[in-house]
Coordinates of C-alpha atoms in Angstrom, one line a residue:
M996 CA 10.0 80.0 -13.2
T997 CA 13.0 82.0 -12.2
G998 CA 14.8 79.3 -10.3
R999 CA 15.6 81.7 -7.6
T1000 CA 13.4 80.3 -4.8
P1001 CA 15.5 78.4 -2.3
T1002 CA 14.6 74.8 -1.5
G1003 CA 14.1 75.7 2.2
A1004 CA 11.8 78.6 1.5
G1005 CA 9.0 79.2 3.9
P1006 CA 8.8 79.8 7.6
W1007 CA 10.4 76.5 8.8
P1008 CA 14.0 77.5 8.7
Y1009 CA 13.3 80.6 10.8
A1010 CA 10.9 78.8 13.2
L1011 CA 13.4 76.0 13.9
W1012 CA 16.3 78.5 14.2
A1013 CA 14.3 80.5 16.7
L1014 CA 13.2 77.5 18.7
T1015 CA 16.7 76.0 19.0
R1016 CA 18.3 79.4 19.8
A1017 CA 15.7 80.1 22.5
W1018 CA 17.0 76.9 24.1
L1019 CA 20.6 78.0 23.8
L1020 CA 19.7 81.4 25.4
A1021 CA 17.8 79.6 28.2
C1022 CA 21.0 77.6 28.9
V1023 CA 23.4 80.5 29.0
F1024 CA 21.0 82.5 31.1
K1025 CA 20.6 79.5 33.4
V1026 CA 16.9 79.1 32.9
V1027 CA 17.8 75.5 31.8
T1028 CA 20.6 73.7 33.5
V1029 CA 23.0 71.6 31.5
P1030 CA 25.0 69.0 33.5
G1031 CA 28.7 69.7 33.9
P1032 CA 30.8 72.8 34.5
D1033 CA 29.3 76.2 34.1
V1034 CA 30.3 77.2 30.5
T1035 CA 29.4 80.8 31.0
V1036 CA 32.3 81.5 33.4
D1037 CA 34.6 82.2 30.4
V1038 CA 32.4 85.2 29.5
S1039 CA 31.4 86.5 33.0
V1040 CA 34.8 86.1 34.5
I1041 CA 37.6 85.7 32.0
Y1042 CA 36.3 87.8 29.1
R1043 CA 35.1 90.4 31.6
S1044 CA 38.5 90.7 33.2
W1045 CA 40.1 91.1 29.8
Y1046 CA 37.5 93.7 28.9
E1047 CA 38.6 95.7 32.0
V1048 CA 42.3 95.5 31.1
L1049 CA 41.6 96.4 27.4
L1050 CA 39.8 99.5 28.6
T1051 CA 42.9 100.7 30.3
G1052 CA 44.7 100.8 26.9
T1053 CA 46.8 97.6 26.9
Y1054 CA 46.4 94.0 26.0
P1055 CA 46.5 91.4 28.9
L1056 CA 50.3 91.1 28.9
D1057 CA 50.5 89.3 32.1
D1058 CA 47.7 86.8 31.5
V1059 CA 48.9 83.6 29.8
T1060 CA 45.3 82.7 29.0
W1061 CA 45.3 85.5 26.5
Q1062 CA 46.3 83.5 23.4
Y1063 CA 44.5 85.3 20.6
P1064 CA 45.5 87.6 17.8
P1065 CA 45.1 91.3 18.4
G1066 CA 41.7 91.5 16.6
A1067 CA 40.2 89.4 19.4
A1068 CA 40.1 92.6 21.4
L1069 CA 37.3 93.8 19.2
A1070 CA 35.2 90.7 20.1
I1071 CA 36.0 91.1 23.8
L1072 CA 35.1 94.8 23.7
S1073 CA 32.0 94.3 21.6
P1074 CA 29.6 94.3 24.6
A1075 CA 30.3 98.0 24.9
L1076 CA 28.0 98.4 22.0
L1077 CA 25.1 97.6 24.3
P1078 CA 26.0 99.6 27.4
F1079 CA 22.5 99.3 28.8
L1080 CA 23.1 95.5 29.4
E1081 CA 25.4 93.7 31.8
Y1082 CA 28.6 92.4 30.1
A1083 CA 27.7 88.7 29.8
T1084 CA 24.1 89.5 28.7
A1085 CA 25.4 91.9 26.0
F1086 CA 27.9 89.3 24.8
F1087 CA 25.2 86.5 24.5
V1088 CA 23.0 88.9 22.6
L1089 CA 25.7 89.8 20.1
V1090 CA 26.5 86.2 19.5
L1091 CA 22.9 85.6 18.8
V1092 CA 23.0 88.4 16.3
C1093 CA 26.0 86.8 14.6
D1094 CA 24.2 83.5 14.5
A1095 CA 21.2 85.1 12.8
L1096 CA 23.5 86.9 10.4
V1097 CA 25.0 83.5 9.3
L1098 CA 21.5 82.1 8.8
G1099 CA 20.5 85.1 6.7
L1100 CA 23.6 84.9 4.5
L1101 CA 23.0 81.2 3.9
L1102 CA 19.4 81.7 3.1
Y1103 CA 20.1 84.7 0.9
A1104 CA 22.7 82.7 -1.0
G1105 CA 20.2 80.0 -1.5
R1106 CA 18.2 82.3 -3.8
R1107 CA 21.0 82.3 -6.4
P1108 CA 21.0 79.8 -9.3
G1109 CA 23.1 76.8 -8.6
I1110 CA 22.7 77.2 -4.8
R1111 CA 20.5 75.4 -2.4
A1112 CA 19.2 75.8 1.1
A1113 CA 20.9 72.7 2.5
G1114 CA 23.7 74.8 4.0
A1115 CA 21.2 76.8 6.1
W1116 CA 19.8 73.5 7.5
V1117 CA 23.3 72.4 8.5
W1118 CA 23.8 75.7 10.4
I1119 CA 20.3 75.5 12.0
A1120 CA 21.0 71.9 13.3
G1121 CA 24.8 72.1 13.9
V1122 CA 25.0 75.0 16.3
P1123 CA 22.5 73.8 19.0
L1124 CA 24.1 70.3 18.8
L1125 CA 27.2 71.9 20.5
G1126 CA 25.1 73.1 23.4
P1127 CA 25.5 76.4 25.4
T1128 CA 29.3 76.5 24.9
V1129 CA 28.8 77.8 21.4
Y1130 CA 27.2 81.0 22.8
A1131 CA 29.7 81.3 25.6
R1132 CA 32.8 81.8 23.4
Y1133 CA 33.5 84.3 20.6
D1134 CA 34.2 81.6 18.0
L1135 CA 30.8 81.9 16.5
M1136 CA 31.6 85.6 15.7
V1137 CA 34.7 84.5 13.8
T1138 CA 32.8 81.8 12.0
A1139 CA 30.3 84.5 10.8
V1140 CA 33.2 86.4 9.2
A1141 CA 34.4 83.2 7.5
V1142 CA 31.0 82.4 6.1
A1143 CA 30.6 85.9 4.8
A1144 CA 34.1 85.7 3.2
L1145 CA 33.4 82.4 1.3
L1146 CA 30.0 83.5 0.1
A1147 CA 31.3 86.9 -1.0
G1148 CA 34.3 85.3 -2.7
V1149 CA 32.2 83.4 -5.2
R1150 CA 32.1 86.6 -7.3
R1151 CA 34.4 88.9 -5.4
P1152 CA 37.9 87.4 -4.6
R1153 CA 39.1 90.7 -3.1
A1154 CA 36.2 90.7 -0.6
L1155 CA 37.2 87.1 0.3
G1156 CA 40.8 88.2 0.9
A1157 CA 39.9 91.2 3.0
L1158 CA 37.4 89.3 5.2
A1159 CA 39.8 86.3 5.6
A1160 CA 42.4 88.7 6.8
C1161 CA 40.0 90.3 9.3
G1162 CA 39.0 86.8 10.5
A1163 CA 42.6 85.8 10.9
L1164 CA 43.3 88.7 13.1
L1165 CA 40.3 87.6 15.2
K1166 CA 41.3 83.9 15.6
G1167 CA 43.9 82.8 13.1
W1168 CA 42.3 79.9 11.3
P1169 CA 40.3 82.0 8.7
A1170 CA 43.7 82.5 6.9
L1171 CA 43.0 79.0 5.6
L1172 CA 40.1 80.3 3.5
L1173 CA 42.6 81.5 1.0
V1174 CA 44.0 78.1 0.1
G1175 CA 41.3 77.1 -2.4
V1176 CA 40.9 80.4 -4.4
R1177 CA 41.0 79.8 -8.1
K1178 CA 44.5 80.1 -9.6
G1179 CA 45.4 83.1 -11.7
R1180 CA 43.8 86.5 -11.4
P1181 CA 41.4 85.5 -8.6
T1182 CA 44.3 84.3 -6.4
R1183 CA 46.3 87.4 -7.1
A1184 CA 43.3 89.5 -6.2
A1185 CA 42.3 87.6 -3.0
W1186 CA 45.9 87.1 -1.7
T1187 CA 46.9 90.7 -2.4
S1188 CA 43.7 92.0 -0.7
A1189 CA 44.4 89.7 2.3
A1190 CA 48.0 90.8 2.6
L1191 CA 47.2 94.5 2.4
T1192 CA 44.3 94.3 4.8
G1193 CA 46.1 92.1 7.3
A1194 CA 49.3 94.2 7.3
G1195 CA 47.3 97.4 7.7
L1196 CA 45.1 96.1 10.5
A1197 CA 48.1 94.4 12.3
A1198 CA 50.0 97.7 12.2
A1199 CA 46.9 99.5 13.5
F1200 CA 46.5 97.1 16.4
A1201 CA 50.2 97.3 17.3
L1202 CA 50.0 101.1 17.4
W1203 CA 46.6 101.0 19.2
M1204 CA 47.8 99.2 22.3
P1205 CA 51.0 97.6 23.6
G1206 CA 51.2 93.8 23.6
A1207 CA 49.3 93.1 20.4
F1208 CA 51.4 90.0 19.6
A1209 CA 52.3 88.8 23.1
F1210 CA 49.9 85.9 22.4
L1211 CA 52.5 84.2 20.2
A1212 CA 54.7 83.2 23.1
F1213 CA 51.7 81.9 25.1
Q1214 CA 50.6 79.7 22.2
R1215 CA 54.1 78.4 21.7
D1216 CA 54.3 77.1 25.2
R1217 CA 51.0 75.2 25.2
G1218 CA 51.0 71.4 25.8
T1219 CA 48.6 68.6 25.1
E1220 CA 45.0 69.5 26.1
V1221 CA 42.9 66.7 27.5
E1222 CA 40.4 66.7 24.6
S1223 CA 42.9 66.6 21.8
L1224 CA 43.7 63.6 19.6
G1225 CA 47.1 63.2 21.1
A1226 CA 45.6 63.2 24.6
L1227 CA 44.0 59.8 23.9
V1228 CA 47.5 58.3 24.3
F1229 CA 47.6 59.5 27.9
H1230 CA 43.9 58.7 28.7
V1231 CA 44.7 55.1 27.7
A1232 CA 48.1 55.1 29.4
R1233 CA 46.5 56.1 32.7
Q1234 CA 44.7 52.8 32.7
F1235 CA 48.2 51.1 32.8
G1236 CA 49.8 53.1 35.5
W1237 CA 51.1 56.2 33.6
E1238 CA 52.4 58.6 36.2
G1239 CA 51.1 61.9 34.7
R1240 CA 48.5 64.3 35.9
V1241 CA 46.0 66.8 34.6
E1242 CA 46.6 70.5 35.4
L1243 CA 45.1 73.8 34.4
R1244 CA 47.6 75.6 32.2
Y1245 CA 47.2 78.4 29.7
G1246 CA 43.4 78.4 30.2
S1247 CA 42.8 74.7 29.6
L1248 CA 43.3 71.4 31.3
E1249 CA 46.5 69.8 30.0
F1250 CA 48.4 66.6 30.6
L1251 CA 51.7 66.9 32.4
G1252 CA 54.2 64.1 32.9
P1253 CA 56.4 61.6 31.1
H1254 CA 56.4 61.8 27.2
V1255 CA 53.9 64.6 27.0
G1256 CA 56.5 66.8 25.3
L1257 CA 57.0 64.0 22.7
V1258 CA 53.3 63.8 21.9
S1259 CA 53.0 67.5 21.6
T1260 CA 56.0 67.6 19.2
L1261 CA 54.4 64.8 17.2
A1262 CA 51.2 66.8 17.0
L1263 CA 53.2 69.8 15.6
G1264 CA 54.8 67.4 13.1
L1265 CA 51.4 66.2 11.9
G1266 CA 50.4 69.8 11.5
V1267 CA 53.5 70.3 9.3
L1268 CA 52.5 67.3 7.2
A1269 CA 49.0 68.7 6.9
L1270 CA 50.4 71.9 5.6
G1271 CA 52.7 70.0 3.2
W1272 CA 49.7 68.1 1.8
L1273 CA 47.7 71.3 1.3
L1274 CA 50.7 72.9 -0.6
L1275 CA 51.0 69.8 -2.7
W1276 CA 47.3 69.8 -3.5
R1277 CA 47.5 73.5 -4.4
L1278 CA 50.3 72.8 -6.8
R1279 CA 48.6 69.8 -8.4
A1280 CA 45.0 71.1 -8.5
R1281 CA 43.7 72.2 -11.9
T1282 CA 40.0 72.1 -11.8
F1283 CA 38.5 74.9 -9.7
A1284 CA 34.7 75.1 -9.4
A1285 CA 32.6 77.7 -7.5
H1286 CA 32.5 75.4 -4.5
T1287 CA 36.3 74.7 -4.5
P1288 CA 37.3 77.5 -2.1
A1289 CA 34.7 76.4 0.5
E1290 CA 35.7 72.7 0.2
A1291 CA 39.4 73.5 0.4
A1292 CA 38.8 75.7 3.4
F1293 CA 36.7 73.0 5.1
T1294 CA 39.3 70.4 4.5
A1295 CA 42.2 72.6 5.6
V1296 CA 40.5 73.5 8.9
L1297 CA 39.6 69.9 9.5
L1298 CA 43.2 68.8 9.1
F1299 CA 44.6 71.5 11.4
T1300 CA 41.9 70.9 14.0
V1301 CA 42.6 67.2 14.3
T1302 CA 46.4 67.7 14.4
S1303 CA 46.2 70.5 17.0
R1304 CA 47.4 70.1 20.5
V1305 CA 44.1 71.5 21.6
I1306 CA 40.6 70.6 20.4
S1307 CA 38.3 72.8 22.4
P1308 CA 34.5 72.2 22.0
Q1309 CA 34.0 75.6 20.4
Y1310 CA 36.4 74.7 17.6
V1311 CA 33.7 72.5 16.1
V1312 CA 31.5 75.5 15.3
W1313 CA 34.2 76.5 12.7
L1314 CA 33.6 73.2 11.0
V1315 CA 29.9 73.5 11.2
G1316 CA 30.0 76.9 9.5
L1317 CA 32.4 75.8 6.7
A1318 CA 30.3 72.6 6.2
A1319 CA 27.2 74.8 5.8
V1320 CA 28.9 76.8 3.1
C1321 CA 30.1 73.7 1.3
L1322 CA 26.5 72.3 1.2
V1323 CA 24.9 75.4 -0.3
F1324 CA 26.4 74.4 -3.7
R1325 CA 24.7 71.8 -5.8
G1326 CA 27.0 68.9 -6.6
A1327 CA 29.3 69.6 -3.7
A1328 CA 31.4 66.6 -2.6
M1329 CA 31.4 67.3 1.1
T1330 CA 28.1 65.9 2.2
L1331 CA 29.5 62.9 4.1
P1332 CA 32.2 64.8 5.9
A1333 CA 29.6 67.5 6.8
V1334 CA 27.3 64.8 8.3
L1335 CA 30.2 63.4 10.3
V1336 CA 31.0 66.9 11.7
L1337 CA 27.3 67.2 12.7
V1338 CA 27.4 63.9 14.6
A1339 CA 30.8 65.0 16.1
A1340 CA 29.1 68.2 17.3
G1341 CA 26.4 66.2 19.2
V1342 CA 29.1 64.0 20.8
T1343 CA 31.0 67.1 21.7
L1344 CA 28.1 68.2 23.9
L1345 CA 28.2 64.9 25.7
E1346 CA 31.9 65.2 26.1
F1347 CA 31.8 68.9 27.2
P1348 CA 30.2 70.0 29.4
V1349 CA 28.0 67.0 30.2
G1350 CA 30.7 64.3 30.6
F1351 CA 33.7 66.5 31.2
G1352 CA 34.3 65.0 34.6
H1353 CA 34.6 61.6 33.1
V1354 CA 37.1 62.9 30.5
V1355 CA 39.3 64.5 33.1
A1356 CA 39.2 61.3 35.1
S1357 CA 40.0 59.2 32.0
D1358 CA 37.3 56.7 32.9
A1359 CA 35.7 54.3 30.4
W1360 CA 32.9 56.7 29.5
G1361 CA 35.1 59.7 29.1
V1362 CA 37.6 57.9 26.9
T1363 CA 34.8 56.4 24.8
L1364 CA 33.3 59.9 24.2
L1365 CA 36.7 61.3 23.2
L1366 CA 37.5 58.3 21.0
V1367 CA 34.2 58.7 19.1
R1368 CA 34.3 62.5 18.8
N1369 CA 37.9 62.6 17.6
G1370 CA 37.5 59.5 15.5
L1371 CA 34.6 61.2 13.7
L1372 CA 36.7 64.3 13.0
V1373 CA 39.6 62.2 11.8
A1374 CA 37.3 60.3 9.4
A1375 CA 35.8 63.6 8.2
S1376 CA 39.3 65.0 7.6
L1377 CA 40.5 62.0 5.5
I1378 CA 37.3 61.7 3.5
A1379 CA 37.3 65.4 2.8
A1380 CA 40.9 65.4 1.7
R1381 CA 40.3 62.5 -0.6
R1382 CA 37.3 64.0 -2.2
L1383 CA 39.0 67.4 -2.6
W1384 CA 41.9 65.7 -4.3
R1385 CA 39.8 63.6 -6.6
S1386 CA 37.6 66.5 -7.7
T1387 CA 40.4 68.9 -8.6
V1388 CA 43.6 67.0 -9.5
P1389 CA 44.0 65.6 -13.0
G1390 CA 44.4 61.8 -13.1
A1391 CA 42.6 61.3 -9.9
R1392 CA 39.6 59.1 -10.4
G1393 CA 36.6 61.3 -11.0
G1394 CA 38.7 64.5 -10.9
A1395 CA 39.2 67.3 -13.3
R1396 CA 36.6 66.1 -15.8
G1397 CA 33.9 67.9 -17.7
G1398 CA 32.5 71.3 -17.3
A1399 CA 30.5 73.1 -14.6
P1400 CA 26.8 72.5 -14.1
A1401 CA 24.6 75.1 -15.8
G1402 CA 23.6 76.5 -12.3
E1403 CA 27.2 77.0 -11.4
R1404 CA 27.9 78.8 -14.7
A1405 CA 25.0 81.1 -13.9
L1406 CA 26.3 81.7 -10.4
L1407 CA 29.7 82.8 -11.7
A1408 CA 28.2 85.0 -14.4
G1409 CA 29.4 88.5 -13.8
S1410 CA 32.5 87.4 -12.0
G1411 CA 34.6 87.6 -15.1
Q1412 CA 35.9 84.0 -14.6
P1413 CA 35.1 80.7 -16.2
S1414 CA 33.4 78.2 -13.8
R1415 CA 36.3 75.7 -14.2
V1416 CA 39.9 76.5 -15.2
A1417 CA 42.6 74.1 -16.1
R1418 CA 46.1 75.4 -15.7

């Protein structure tokens, strides 16, 4: 026995992936109709219009809905790789390819000692739970980069750093992949690689086309989006006569009216507290296992998602991808938060697009869906943070004890690092 055969070996992962993705493609190609607004409009209209502007040699400087780092231009321009297809069709095909790439990476990783196929099953199930929206945004492409970074980083910290920087220039959040890298030489390697890659690419984008960083001003001016945690305040307040309204701003539906600015400021404050907790954890953590970078990244992205002024449905695919990486490791502590994220993904489909009219109207069904979805994400965040702390900080119950499992030691063989380090 070599121990290199994944638990999920056989045709079933591929068959179920193909079946569920065929359904997603049927939805975005409108063979199957999902109730609610047409989620493909972002690709066929908005992305396509950005594509035309980018082809002229500039970023969309006058479009406040362009709120992405400069690397996003590569995702928007990517359908040019398939010039024989119409823009939206090419985009959906490329997202499908990225989806297949993630599955392949997770299944390939499952062949290593100390790794299992559970992560692949999380990916297979989690993506279709989000419905067609997941194929009608470029977030799955970014998630593929993040998954590749974390899996490569088990043995190659420099690769993690370079891929994290590439991901950050696509969407921003993959920068959080660096928070859980083992202290010492791996941290220096990963962070230096990220800094050099990020600086080089940022300079290249700035020289490539004007307006590479115009998105910063657009992001700064955003308010409280109707699906965010803070928005629940106004959904409930509307039942008691609050005199606000919902309006399309910066590419999403936001609340406008009394006290919205205060809630938006509080959300930013919660984000600062989340950052402070992560810094404190980083300073106090001593026990770093092979799965610590994935678990720290999962926790960090959860915290910043729930404290954000915007929780768009496609954001949940980030969490599904990171949860999948966490669960490829035997002995990982994130099983319960990962399950909560999967349930939240299913509720997200009910919230958008199926029940989005109810959400905008703040009726009982819409508020219930948001309360459940956001409540699941908050619970997952708190549980993940607690488990990360307990498993890495000395003195925390169950934390910083013992050595690594034999499989984990084998996984790290050749990386030049011990499986657990106390500093």
